[in-house]
Short mmCIF file of C-alpha atoms and ligand atoms in Angstrom, two decimals:
data_model
loop_
_atom_site.label_atom_id
_atom_site.label_comp_id
_atom_site.label_asym_id
_atom_site.label_seq_id
_atom_site.Cartn_x
_atom_site.Cartn_y
_atom_site.Cartn_z
CA MET A 3 12.45 19.32 -8.74
CA SER A 4 13.44 15.71 -9.27
CA THR A 5 11.09 13.26 -10.91
CA ALA A 6 9.52 10.04 -9.65
CA PHE A 7 11.72 7.03 -8.96
CA THR A 8 11.65 4.78 -12.02
CA GLY A 9 13.76 1.85 -10.82
CA PRO A 10 16.71 0.19 -12.55
CA GLU A 11 16.55 -1.10 -16.10
CA PHE A 12 15.63 -4.80 -16.03
CA THR A 13 16.97 -7.27 -18.61
CA LEU A 14 16.87 -11.06 -18.90
CA ILE A 15 20.11 -13.06 -19.25
CA PRO A 16 20.61 -16.76 -20.05
CA ASP A 17 23.61 -17.33 -17.74
CA THR A 18 25.90 -15.64 -15.21
CA SER A 19 28.74 -14.88 -17.62
CA ALA A 20 27.56 -11.27 -18.10
CA ALA A 21 30.18 -8.72 -17.06
CA VAL A 22 28.59 -6.75 -14.19
CA ASP A 23 29.80 -4.98 -11.07
CA VAL A 24 27.81 -7.14 -8.69
CA LEU A 25 26.10 -10.54 -8.87
CA VAL A 26 23.36 -10.89 -6.22
CA VAL A 27 22.92 -14.47 -4.99
CA GLY A 28 20.56 -15.89 -2.39
CA VAL A 29 22.16 -17.53 0.65
CA PHE A 30 20.44 -20.23 2.75
CA SER A 31 21.41 -20.78 6.36
CA GLY A 32 22.18 -24.34 7.42
CA ASP A 33 23.18 -26.29 10.51
CA ASP A 34 26.72 -26.92 9.28
CA ALA A 35 27.20 -24.66 6.30
CA ILE A 36 25.50 -22.08 4.13
CA THR A 37 24.26 -22.94 0.64
CA VAL A 38 23.36 -20.71 -2.31
CA ASP A 39 20.31 -20.50 -4.54
CA ALA A 40 19.65 -22.80 -7.48
CA GLY A 41 20.61 -20.18 -10.06
CA VAL A 42 24.29 -20.16 -9.12
CA PRO A 43 26.03 -22.36 -11.71
CA ASP A 44 27.58 -25.65 -10.49
CA GLY A 45 31.17 -24.63 -11.12
CA ALA A 46 30.80 -21.47 -9.02
CA ARG A 47 28.83 -22.86 -6.06
CA GLY A 48 31.77 -24.13 -4.00
CA PRO A 49 34.01 -21.05 -4.46
CA VAL A 50 31.10 -18.64 -3.80
CA ILE A 51 30.05 -20.51 -0.65
CA ASP A 52 33.67 -20.53 0.53
CA ALA A 53 34.15 -16.81 -0.10
CA LEU A 54 30.90 -15.87 1.66
CA THR A 55 31.65 -18.20 4.59
CA LEU A 56 35.06 -16.61 4.98
CA VAL A 57 33.51 -13.19 5.69
CA GLY A 58 30.93 -14.63 8.08
CA ALA A 59 27.77 -14.89 5.94
CA THR A 60 25.09 -16.87 7.82
CA GLY A 61 22.20 -16.69 5.35
CA LYS A 62 19.76 -15.24 7.84
CA ALA A 63 17.04 -13.02 6.43
CA GLY A 64 18.04 -9.36 6.23
CA GLU A 65 21.76 -10.11 5.83
CA ALA A 66 23.81 -8.72 2.91
CA VAL A 67 27.52 -9.58 2.50
CA ARG A 68 29.68 -8.52 -0.46
CA VAL A 69 32.87 -10.29 -1.52
CA PRO A 70 35.18 -10.20 -4.57
CA ALA A 71 33.99 -12.78 -7.08
CA PRO A 72 36.17 -15.91 -6.73
CA SER A 73 38.60 -16.23 -9.64
CA LEU A 74 38.14 -19.13 -12.07
CA SER A 75 34.48 -19.45 -10.99
CA GLY A 76 33.24 -18.63 -14.49
CA LEU A 77 31.18 -15.71 -13.18
CA GLY A 78 31.28 -12.50 -15.21
CA ALA A 79 30.76 -10.36 -12.12
CA ALA A 80 33.49 -8.45 -10.29
CA THR A 81 31.87 -8.97 -6.88
CA VAL A 82 29.21 -11.21 -5.33
CA LEU A 83 26.58 -9.90 -2.92
CA GLY A 84 25.10 -12.71 -0.81
CA VAL A 85 21.64 -11.93 0.62
CA GLY A 86 20.06 -14.10 3.29
CA LEU A 87 17.02 -16.29 2.48
CA GLY A 88 16.89 -18.06 5.87
CA ALA A 89 16.67 -21.85 6.11
CA ALA A 90 16.22 -23.69 2.82
CA PRO A 91 12.57 -24.80 2.56
CA ALA A 92 12.04 -28.56 2.72
CA ASP A 93 10.06 -28.60 -0.53
CA GLY A 94 12.67 -26.51 -2.30
CA ARG A 95 10.19 -23.71 -3.02
CA VAL A 96 11.27 -20.40 -1.54
CA PRO A 97 8.22 -18.24 -0.67
CA ALA A 98 7.78 -15.24 -2.97
CA GLU A 99 7.88 -12.81 -0.06
CA THR A 100 11.22 -14.24 1.10
CA VAL A 101 12.68 -13.59 -2.36
CA ARG A 102 11.05 -10.14 -2.52
CA ARG A 103 12.55 -9.11 0.81
CA ALA A 104 16.00 -10.48 -0.05
CA ALA A 105 15.95 -8.63 -3.38
CA GLY A 106 14.97 -5.51 -1.44
CA VAL A 107 17.85 -5.95 0.99
CA ALA A 108 20.18 -6.33 -2.00
CA ALA A 109 18.81 -3.24 -3.72
CA ARG A 110 19.37 -1.17 -0.58
CA ALA A 111 23.03 -2.26 -0.68
CA LEU A 112 23.46 -1.38 -4.37
CA ASP A 113 23.25 2.42 -4.35
CA GLY A 114 25.97 3.78 -6.63
CA VAL A 115 26.34 0.51 -8.59
CA ALA A 116 25.96 0.84 -12.36
CA ALA A 117 25.28 -2.76 -13.41
CA ALA A 118 24.19 -5.74 -11.34
CA ALA A 119 22.83 -9.20 -12.10
CA THR A 120 21.04 -11.73 -9.91
CA THR A 121 20.26 -15.42 -9.64
CA LEU A 122 17.35 -14.75 -7.23
CA SER A 123 15.10 -14.59 -10.31
CA GLU A 124 15.62 -18.34 -10.69
CA GLU A 125 13.59 -18.70 -7.46
CA ASP A 126 10.90 -16.13 -8.34
CA LEU A 127 11.16 -13.70 -11.24
CA ALA A 128 8.28 -11.34 -10.34
CA ALA A 129 9.25 -11.16 -6.67
CA THR A 130 12.85 -10.36 -7.63
CA VAL A 131 11.74 -7.47 -9.82
CA GLU A 132 9.33 -6.09 -7.21
CA GLY A 133 11.84 -6.39 -4.37
CA THR A 134 14.66 -4.85 -6.42
CA PHE A 135 12.53 -1.91 -7.55
CA LEU A 136 11.01 -1.22 -4.12
CA GLY A 137 14.21 -1.77 -2.15
CA GLY A 138 15.92 0.84 -4.30
CA TYR A 139 13.01 3.28 -3.98
CA ARG A 140 13.92 6.76 -2.85
CA PHE A 141 12.01 10.01 -2.44
CA ALA A 142 14.22 12.95 -3.31
CA GLU A 143 11.64 15.54 -4.33
CA PHE A 144 12.40 17.83 -1.41
CA ARG A 145 16.15 17.26 -1.23
CA ASN A 146 18.63 19.64 -2.85
CA SER A 147 20.46 17.79 -5.61
CA SER A 148 23.75 18.84 -4.01
CA ALA A 149 23.03 16.49 -1.08
CA PRO A 150 25.62 13.67 -0.85
CA LYS A 151 23.52 10.84 -2.26
CA GLN A 152 24.78 8.13 -4.56
CA PRO A 153 22.94 7.51 -7.82
CA PRO A 154 20.48 4.60 -7.68
CA LEU A 155 21.30 1.18 -9.16
CA GLY A 156 21.44 1.51 -12.96
CA SER A 157 20.52 -1.93 -14.25
CA MET A 158 19.61 -5.37 -12.94
CA ALA A 159 20.08 -8.38 -15.22
CA LEU A 160 17.80 -11.25 -14.23
CA LEU A 161 18.88 -14.82 -14.78
CA ALA A 162 15.97 -16.22 -16.79
CA PRO A 163 14.29 -18.95 -14.75
CA THR A 164 14.67 -22.49 -16.02
CA ALA A 165 12.31 -24.16 -13.53
CA ASN A 166 8.67 -23.75 -14.68
CA ALA A 167 10.22 -22.25 -17.78
CA GLY A 168 7.78 -20.51 -20.05
CA THR A 169 8.71 -18.77 -23.23
CA GLU A 170 11.00 -15.77 -23.21
CA ALA A 171 8.01 -13.62 -24.14
CA GLN A 172 6.22 -14.85 -21.01
CA ALA A 173 9.24 -14.01 -18.88
CA ARG A 174 9.37 -10.53 -20.38
CA ASP A 175 5.66 -10.09 -19.64
CA THR A 176 6.18 -11.23 -16.05
CA VAL A 177 8.97 -8.66 -15.64
CA GLU A 178 6.84 -5.88 -17.08
CA GLN A 179 3.81 -6.65 -14.89
CA ALA A 180 6.03 -6.81 -11.81
CA ARG A 181 7.66 -3.51 -12.78
CA LEU A 182 4.25 -1.84 -13.19
CA THR A 183 3.15 -3.26 -9.84
CA ALA A 184 6.23 -1.94 -8.09
CA ALA A 185 5.81 1.43 -9.81
CA ALA A 186 2.24 1.61 -8.48
CA VAL A 187 3.50 0.87 -4.96
CA ALA A 188 6.12 3.59 -5.47
CA LEU A 189 3.42 6.03 -6.59
CA ALA A 190 1.50 5.38 -3.36
CA ARG A 191 4.75 5.89 -1.44
CA ASP A 192 5.43 9.18 -3.26
CA LEU A 193 1.98 10.51 -2.40
CA VAL A 194 2.39 9.54 1.27
CA ASN A 195 5.91 10.96 1.42
CA THR A 196 4.87 14.31 -0.05
CA PRO A 197 4.68 16.65 2.95
CA PRO A 198 1.30 17.96 4.07
CA ASN A 199 1.98 21.58 3.10
CA ALA A 200 2.57 20.39 -0.47
CA LEU A 201 -0.22 17.80 -0.64
CA TYR A 202 -3.52 19.25 0.55
CA PRO A 203 -6.95 18.18 -0.69
CA ALA A 204 -7.17 20.37 -3.83
CA GLU A 205 -3.61 19.51 -4.86
CA PHE A 206 -4.13 15.81 -4.10
CA ALA A 207 -7.28 15.82 -6.23
CA GLU A 208 -5.48 17.59 -9.06
CA ARG A 209 -2.66 15.06 -9.02
CA ALA A 210 -5.14 12.19 -8.97
CA GLN A 211 -6.92 13.74 -11.93
CA ARG A 212 -3.70 14.21 -13.87
CA ILE A 213 -2.16 10.78 -13.31
CA GLY A 214 -5.54 9.06 -13.57
CA SER A 215 -6.29 10.68 -16.93
CA GLU A 216 -2.80 9.82 -18.19
CA ALA A 217 -3.56 6.17 -17.40
CA GLY A 218 -6.81 6.35 -19.37
CA LEU A 219 -9.18 6.49 -16.39
CA GLN A 220 -12.39 8.51 -16.27
CA VAL A 221 -11.84 11.02 -13.46
CA GLU A 222 -14.25 13.37 -11.70
CA VAL A 223 -13.35 15.89 -8.97
CA PHE A 224 -16.05 17.37 -6.70
CA ASP A 225 -15.30 20.54 -4.74
CA GLU A 226 -16.50 21.76 -1.33
CA ARG A 227 -19.51 23.53 -2.79
CA TYR A 228 -20.72 20.41 -4.58
CA LEU A 229 -20.15 18.34 -1.44
CA ALA A 230 -22.14 20.77 0.75
CA GLU A 231 -25.01 21.00 -1.74
CA ASN A 232 -25.22 17.24 -2.19
CA GLY A 233 -25.29 15.99 1.37
CA TYR A 234 -21.71 14.92 2.05
CA GLY A 235 -21.89 16.04 5.68
CA GLY A 236 -18.97 13.92 6.87
CA ILE A 237 -16.44 15.24 4.36
CA VAL A 238 -17.71 18.81 4.82
CA GLY A 239 -17.70 18.54 8.64
CA VAL A 240 -14.14 17.26 8.81
CA GLY A 241 -12.89 19.63 6.12
CA GLN A 242 -14.48 22.82 7.49
CA GLY A 243 -11.72 23.45 10.04
CA SER A 244 -9.11 23.93 7.33
CA SER A 245 -8.54 26.91 5.04
CA ARG A 246 -7.82 24.26 2.40
CA PRO A 247 -11.23 22.84 1.49
CA PRO A 248 -12.09 19.17 0.97
CA ARG A 249 -12.55 17.23 -2.26
CA LEU A 250 -14.05 13.98 -3.47
CA VAL A 251 -12.37 12.23 -6.40
CA ARG A 252 -13.83 9.40 -8.46
CA LEU A 253 -11.63 7.39 -10.83
CA LYS A 254 -12.98 4.66 -13.11
CA HIS A 255 -11.32 1.82 -14.93
CA VAL A 256 -13.85 0.48 -17.44
CA SER A 257 -12.56 -2.87 -18.67
CA GLY A 258 -14.85 -3.14 -21.67
CA VAL A 259 -15.22 -6.85 -20.89
CA ASP A 260 -18.76 -8.23 -21.07
CA GLY A 261 -20.04 -9.42 -17.70
CA ALA A 262 -16.99 -8.11 -15.83
CA LYS A 263 -17.42 -7.83 -12.07
CA HIS A 264 -17.52 -4.33 -10.60
CA VAL A 265 -15.24 -3.59 -7.66
CA ALA A 266 -15.59 -0.36 -5.70
CA LEU A 267 -12.51 0.94 -3.88
CA VAL A 268 -12.62 3.60 -1.16
CA GLY A 269 -9.55 5.12 0.53
CA LYS A 270 -9.15 7.56 3.42
CA GLY A 271 -7.56 10.78 2.21
CA ILE A 272 -6.85 12.90 5.27
CA THR A 273 -3.90 14.94 4.00
CA PHE A 274 -3.02 15.82 7.59
CA ASP A 275 -4.65 14.76 10.85
CA THR A 276 -4.07 17.11 13.77
CA GLY A 277 -7.07 15.55 15.50
CA GLY A 278 -9.05 18.77 15.03
CA ILE A 279 -10.45 20.33 18.23
CA SER A 280 -9.82 16.94 19.94
CA ILE A 281 -6.19 17.74 19.16
CA LYS A 282 -3.43 15.14 19.18
CA PRO A 283 -0.30 15.39 21.35
CA ALA A 284 2.76 16.90 19.58
CA ALA A 285 4.98 13.80 19.80
CA GLY A 286 4.83 11.95 16.51
CA MET A 287 2.16 14.19 15.01
CA GLU A 288 4.37 14.70 11.94
CA ASN A 289 3.62 11.10 10.98
CA MET A 290 -0.01 12.13 10.38
CA THR A 291 1.16 13.21 6.93
CA SER A 292 0.54 9.52 6.19
CA ASP A 293 -3.19 9.74 6.96
CA MET A 294 -3.96 9.70 3.23
CA GLY A 295 -2.21 6.34 2.79
CA GLY A 296 -5.49 4.55 2.05
CA ALA A 297 -6.37 7.09 -0.62
CA ALA A 298 -2.90 6.83 -2.15
CA ALA A 299 -3.14 3.04 -2.31
CA VAL A 300 -6.56 3.09 -3.91
CA ILE A 301 -5.55 5.68 -6.53
CA ALA A 302 -2.37 3.73 -7.36
CA THR A 303 -4.37 0.49 -7.63
CA VAL A 304 -7.04 1.74 -10.01
CA ILE A 305 -4.29 3.18 -12.22
CA LEU A 306 -2.49 -0.16 -12.10
CA ALA A 307 -5.70 -1.99 -13.03
CA ALA A 308 -5.88 0.14 -16.17
CA GLN A 309 -2.19 -0.32 -17.02
CA LEU A 310 -2.48 -4.10 -16.64
CA GLY A 311 -5.77 -4.12 -18.55
CA LEU A 312 -7.46 -6.19 -15.82
CA PRO A 313 -10.81 -7.64 -16.96
CA VAL A 314 -12.68 -6.15 -14.01
CA ASP A 315 -14.40 -2.77 -13.66
CA VAL A 316 -12.96 -0.67 -10.85
CA THR A 317 -14.34 2.57 -9.42
CA ALA A 318 -12.32 4.39 -6.78
CA THR A 319 -14.14 6.88 -4.54
CA VAL A 320 -11.65 8.98 -2.64
CA PRO A 321 -12.62 11.56 0.01
CA MET A 322 -9.92 14.13 0.80
CA ALA A 323 -9.84 16.58 3.71
CA GLU A 324 -7.45 18.18 6.16
CA ASN A 325 -8.41 17.74 9.83
CA MET A 326 -7.48 21.04 11.50
CA PRO A 327 -8.57 22.92 14.61
CA SER A 328 -9.84 26.45 13.98
CA SER A 329 -12.78 28.71 14.69
CA THR A 330 -14.58 27.09 11.78
CA ALA A 331 -13.75 23.52 12.82
CA GLN A 332 -16.45 21.12 13.90
CA ARG A 333 -16.85 20.77 17.68
CA PRO A 334 -17.15 17.72 19.89
CA GLY A 335 -20.93 17.48 20.29
CA ASP A 336 -21.79 18.68 16.79
CA VAL A 337 -24.30 16.56 14.90
CA ILE A 338 -23.59 16.05 11.22
CA THR A 339 -25.60 14.27 8.52
CA GLN A 340 -23.75 11.68 6.45
CA LEU A 341 -24.62 11.14 2.80
CA GLY A 342 -27.85 9.14 2.80
CA GLY A 343 -29.27 10.85 5.90
CA THR A 344 -27.75 9.08 8.90
CA THR A 345 -27.12 11.64 11.65
CA VAL A 346 -23.95 11.38 13.73
CA GLU A 347 -22.92 12.96 17.00
CA VAL A 348 -19.23 13.88 16.66
CA ILE A 349 -17.97 13.02 20.13
CA ASN A 350 -14.31 13.08 19.14
CA THR A 351 -13.11 15.11 16.15
CA ASP A 352 -10.02 12.88 15.95
CA ALA A 353 -12.23 9.99 14.82
CA GLU A 354 -12.52 11.83 11.50
CA GLY A 355 -11.59 9.07 9.09
CA ARG A 356 -14.82 7.16 9.58
CA LEU A 357 -16.79 10.39 8.92
CA ILE A 358 -15.28 11.00 5.48
CA LEU A 359 -15.31 7.28 4.67
CA ALA A 360 -19.01 6.88 5.52
CA ASP A 361 -20.00 9.42 2.85
CA ALA A 362 -17.68 7.72 0.35
CA LEU A 363 -19.02 4.24 1.16
CA VAL A 364 -22.60 5.42 0.63
CA ARG A 365 -21.61 7.01 -2.69
CA ALA A 366 -19.71 3.90 -3.76
CA CYS A 367 -22.71 1.67 -2.95
CA GLN A 368 -25.02 3.82 -5.11
CA ASP A 369 -23.25 2.21 -8.09
CA ARG A 370 -24.34 -1.25 -6.86
CA PRO A 371 -20.85 -2.81 -7.02
CA ASP A 372 -20.33 -6.56 -6.60
CA TYR A 373 -17.50 -5.97 -4.17
CA LEU A 374 -16.45 -3.03 -2.02
CA ILE A 375 -13.03 -2.65 -0.42
CA ASP A 376 -12.08 0.33 1.68
CA THR A 377 -8.69 0.96 3.20
CA ALA A 378 -7.62 3.54 5.74
CA THR A 379 -5.07 4.56 8.33
CA LEU A 380 -8.06 4.46 10.62
CA THR A 381 -7.14 3.64 14.21
CA GLY A 382 -4.17 3.61 16.56
CA ALA A 383 -5.94 0.55 17.96
CA GLN A 384 -4.93 -1.35 14.81
CA MET A 385 -1.32 -1.07 15.94
CA VAL A 386 -2.17 -2.02 19.52
CA ALA A 387 -3.88 -5.16 18.23
CA LEU A 388 -1.63 -6.24 15.37
CA GLY A 389 1.58 -4.21 15.49
CA THR A 390 3.01 -1.96 12.83
CA ARG A 391 3.24 -4.40 9.90
CA THR A 392 -0.01 -6.39 9.93
CA PRO A 393 -3.15 -4.86 8.40
CA GLY A 394 -6.46 -5.65 10.11
CA VAL A 395 -9.08 -6.96 7.70
CA MET A 396 -12.78 -6.70 8.59
CA GLY A 397 -16.04 -6.89 6.65
CA THR A 398 -18.59 -9.44 5.46
CA ASP A 399 -17.34 -12.87 6.57
CA ALA A 400 -16.54 -14.68 3.32
CA PHE A 401 -15.02 -11.73 1.48
CA ARG A 402 -13.07 -10.62 4.57
CA ASP A 403 -11.46 -14.06 4.79
CA ARG A 404 -10.75 -14.09 1.06
CA VAL A 405 -9.07 -10.68 1.21
CA ALA A 406 -7.01 -11.67 4.26
CA ALA A 407 -5.85 -14.89 2.56
CA LEU A 408 -4.90 -13.00 -0.62
CA SER A 409 -3.09 -10.37 1.43
CA GLN A 410 -1.07 -13.13 3.11
CA ALA A 411 -0.17 -14.61 -0.27
CA ALA A 412 0.83 -11.16 -1.55
CA GLY A 413 3.26 -10.78 1.37
CA GLU A 414 1.38 -7.89 2.99
CA ASN A 415 0.01 -10.23 5.64
CA GLY A 416 -3.48 -8.82 6.37
CA TRP A 417 -5.25 -10.65 9.18
CA ALA A 418 -9.00 -11.26 9.57
CA MET A 419 -10.66 -9.61 12.57
CA PRO A 420 -14.21 -9.99 13.95
CA PHE A 421 -17.15 -7.66 14.58
CA PRO A 422 -18.30 -8.78 18.06
CA GLU A 423 -22.05 -8.09 18.20
CA GLU A 424 -21.91 -6.11 21.45
CA LEU A 425 -19.92 -3.32 19.80
CA ARG A 426 -22.79 -1.88 17.78
CA ALA A 427 -24.71 -0.64 20.83
CA GLU A 428 -21.58 1.16 22.02
CA ILE A 429 -21.88 3.71 19.21
CA ASP A 430 -25.49 4.60 20.04
CA SER A 431 -25.81 8.35 20.60
CA ARG A 432 -27.76 10.40 23.11
CA VAL A 433 -29.03 12.73 20.37
CA ALA A 434 -28.34 11.26 16.92
CA ASP A 435 -28.56 7.98 14.99
CA LEU A 436 -24.93 7.16 15.79
CA ALA A 437 -21.94 8.45 17.75
CA ASN A 438 -18.57 8.51 16.01
CA VAL A 439 -16.76 6.80 18.92
CA GLY A 440 -17.60 4.36 21.68
CA PRO A 441 -17.33 4.95 25.44
CA HIS A 442 -13.94 3.24 25.89
CA ARG A 443 -10.96 2.23 23.76
CA TRP A 444 -11.15 -1.58 23.92
CA GLY A 445 -11.38 -3.07 20.45
CA GLY A 446 -11.09 0.39 18.90
CA MET A 447 -10.16 -0.98 15.48
CA LEU A 448 -13.30 -3.11 15.48
CA THR A 449 -15.54 -0.26 16.67
CA ALA A 450 -14.39 1.83 13.72
CA GLY A 451 -15.21 -1.08 11.40
CA VAL A 452 -18.64 -1.49 13.00
CA TYR A 453 -19.26 2.21 12.37
CA LEU A 454 -18.37 1.83 8.68
CA LYS A 455 -20.59 -1.27 8.37
CA GLU A 456 -23.62 0.96 8.98
CA PHE A 457 -22.96 2.62 5.62
CA VAL A 458 -22.40 -0.45 3.44
CA ALA A 459 -25.47 -1.41 1.39
CA ASP A 460 -27.04 -4.83 2.00
CA GLY A 461 -25.84 -7.52 -0.38
CA VAL A 462 -22.48 -5.91 -1.15
CA GLN A 463 -19.49 -8.09 -0.32
CA TRP A 464 -17.30 -5.77 1.69
CA ALA A 465 -13.81 -5.69 3.17
CA HIS A 466 -12.29 -2.95 5.32
CA ILE A 467 -8.48 -2.88 5.65
CA ASP A 468 -7.03 -0.83 8.52
CA VAL A 469 -3.41 0.05 7.67
CA ALA A 470 -2.68 2.63 10.39
CA GLY A 471 0.68 1.00 11.11
CA PRO A 472 1.52 -0.80 7.84
CA ALA A 473 1.09 2.24 5.54
CA PHE A 474 4.00 4.13 7.08
CA ASN A 475 7.37 2.90 8.35
CA SER A 476 8.59 5.20 11.11
CA GLY A 477 11.31 2.68 12.05
CA ALA A 478 14.44 1.45 10.29
CA PRO A 479 14.43 0.12 6.70
CA TRP A 480 13.86 -3.64 6.31
CA GLY A 481 13.45 -5.92 3.30
CA TYR A 482 12.14 -3.78 0.42
CA THR A 483 10.59 -1.25 2.82
CA GLY A 484 12.44 1.98 3.49
CA LYS A 485 11.50 4.74 5.91
CA GLY A 486 8.22 6.54 5.29
CA GLY A 487 5.36 5.52 3.02
CA THR A 488 5.27 1.78 2.29
CA GLY A 489 2.59 1.56 -0.39
CA VAL A 490 0.65 -1.03 1.64
CA PRO A 491 -1.96 -2.30 0.74
CA VAL A 492 -1.54 -1.81 -3.05
CA ARG A 493 -0.37 -5.40 -3.61
CA THR A 494 -3.24 -6.79 -1.56
CA LEU A 495 -5.74 -4.78 -3.61
CA LEU A 496 -4.10 -5.94 -6.85
CA ALA A 497 -4.24 -9.57 -5.68
CA VAL A 498 -7.95 -9.20 -4.90
CA LEU A 499 -8.70 -7.60 -8.29
CA ARG A 500 -6.78 -10.37 -10.06
CA ASP A 501 -8.60 -13.05 -8.06
CA ILE A 502 -12.00 -11.52 -8.82
CA ALA A 503 -11.05 -11.23 -12.50
CA ALA A 504 -10.15 -14.94 -12.50
CA GLN A 505 -12.86 -16.45 -10.25
CA GLY A 506 -15.63 -13.88 -10.19
N1 BES B 881 -5.37 8.80 11.75
C1 BES B 881 -5.68 8.33 13.05
C2 BES B 881 -5.26 6.88 13.28
C3 BES B 881 -3.78 6.62 13.27
C4 BES B 881 -3.07 6.63 14.44
C5 BES B 881 -3.13 6.32 12.09
C6 BES B 881 -1.71 6.38 14.42
C7 BES B 881 -1.77 6.06 12.06
C8 BES B 881 -1.06 6.09 13.23
C9 BES B 881 -7.17 8.42 13.29
O1 BES B 881 -7.82 9.45 12.64
C10 BES B 881 -7.39 8.62 14.74
O2 BES B 881 -6.98 9.63 15.23
N2 BES B 881 -8.03 7.67 15.38
C11 BES B 881 -8.29 7.77 16.77
C12 BES B 881 -9.68 7.21 17.02
C13 BES B 881 -10.16 7.45 18.41
C14 BES B 881 -10.40 8.92 18.63
C15 BES B 881 -11.43 6.65 18.60
C16 BES B 881 -7.24 6.94 17.51
O3 BES B 881 -6.83 5.90 17.01
O4 BES B 881 -6.79 7.40 18.55
MN1 MN B 882 -7.77 11.25 13.72
ZN1 ZN B 883 -6.94 10.14 10.92
#
């Protein structure tokens, strides 16, 4: 078995004289000619632009073009890889996400290269590290080592930024925090990419316990017997159709800081979603291995909070179950009792995520957190509304908008969505307090959010992030995102924790 992807070695360099195989430079498109990023030294700019122009580089985002390094340019590199940054911004400040994606594009072109350097770090050091690490990410756990794969990029030397220059120690700290962030995203990707026969609730819980404890978290795992005896009717109901019983995992980062805010995180951990008795069609069902993407993101984030020593208390509550059809599975028409006593008519067993999340939200609120964020691959309707790359953010108005804005800034691009008041009556039930689905599919992402809202305690600032599309890339690689698990929304959650740590 291979081990987790650890990324290239990152070093800081004062200039571009270092002898490397490849120097990665950013390329801007222009009306008449391309230009290159500010880190390319004056003497090399003209020759590098000429060489890239000669092979047709346009500077558009997503482009990667490699040329021999021009002689007499003073560069230590053997070759130059130009990666597109799009049009040069009028204010000269390239957005972090643009740099992150370009670094990712470069990393995907650098398999098999031993030593590279880059000037992209002059634009944004942290984004360059994150993009390089995540673009080079690979998941080889289930591949025989004899498979014809090149070794990953060995090292990336980062031109130390001169604009906004801090001390070298600050630059090193920036690199390390970015590396830890990318590693957390990679952890979430690994968990999502692990196939459903290898990652079932008990195994998922065990891994969470192991990696959580290693990071210094307090971890508790509750088994199916505990859940049944303590009123977790949603997790038990969804999990009862599988021979592999459900779990609930709680992971705590205790900051030790006086007066620190308490943030509760909740993530959907359906290790595989067949739909249950309301079974899904076969086409694309294999992608339902990603239905624990919310859980993976939340586990990775609380670990990251501990590694970064964030001055905020974080408690992750993670329900895990496998949604299977069997003679012991719950039926459409069953009435279950969620933690806290709310009864629910299960009209559609494929709307299982909200059932396990409701129990977890109630449990999370028992701790009286200041903020509560849940994330889930909850509805196909999220993709109908927003496409495959844009998370839907719902919740209490002010915090929802804050989370969406932070998600935009983090480059994960969450978008605020409403709870139209007429939706609540649509989940009234003939026999129980609530039904788990409405009578039609319009606004299905919002209906799921309205369902969850019923289980959030009054006074808690709450955000719900639906990542049904964004958590898993079933298309071609782009930017720093390969096929499979993406690790979204780890960077959004980190941005929110950092913002709460700074502003309260
Ligand atoms: N896990 C799915 C949602 C999903 C769909 C995630 C596609 C990723 C890609 C969820 O459990 C589900 O099945 N939702 C149903 C809800 C419906 C029955 C109200 C859906 O979206 O069809
Ligand atoms: Mn489902
Ligand atoms: Zn699901």
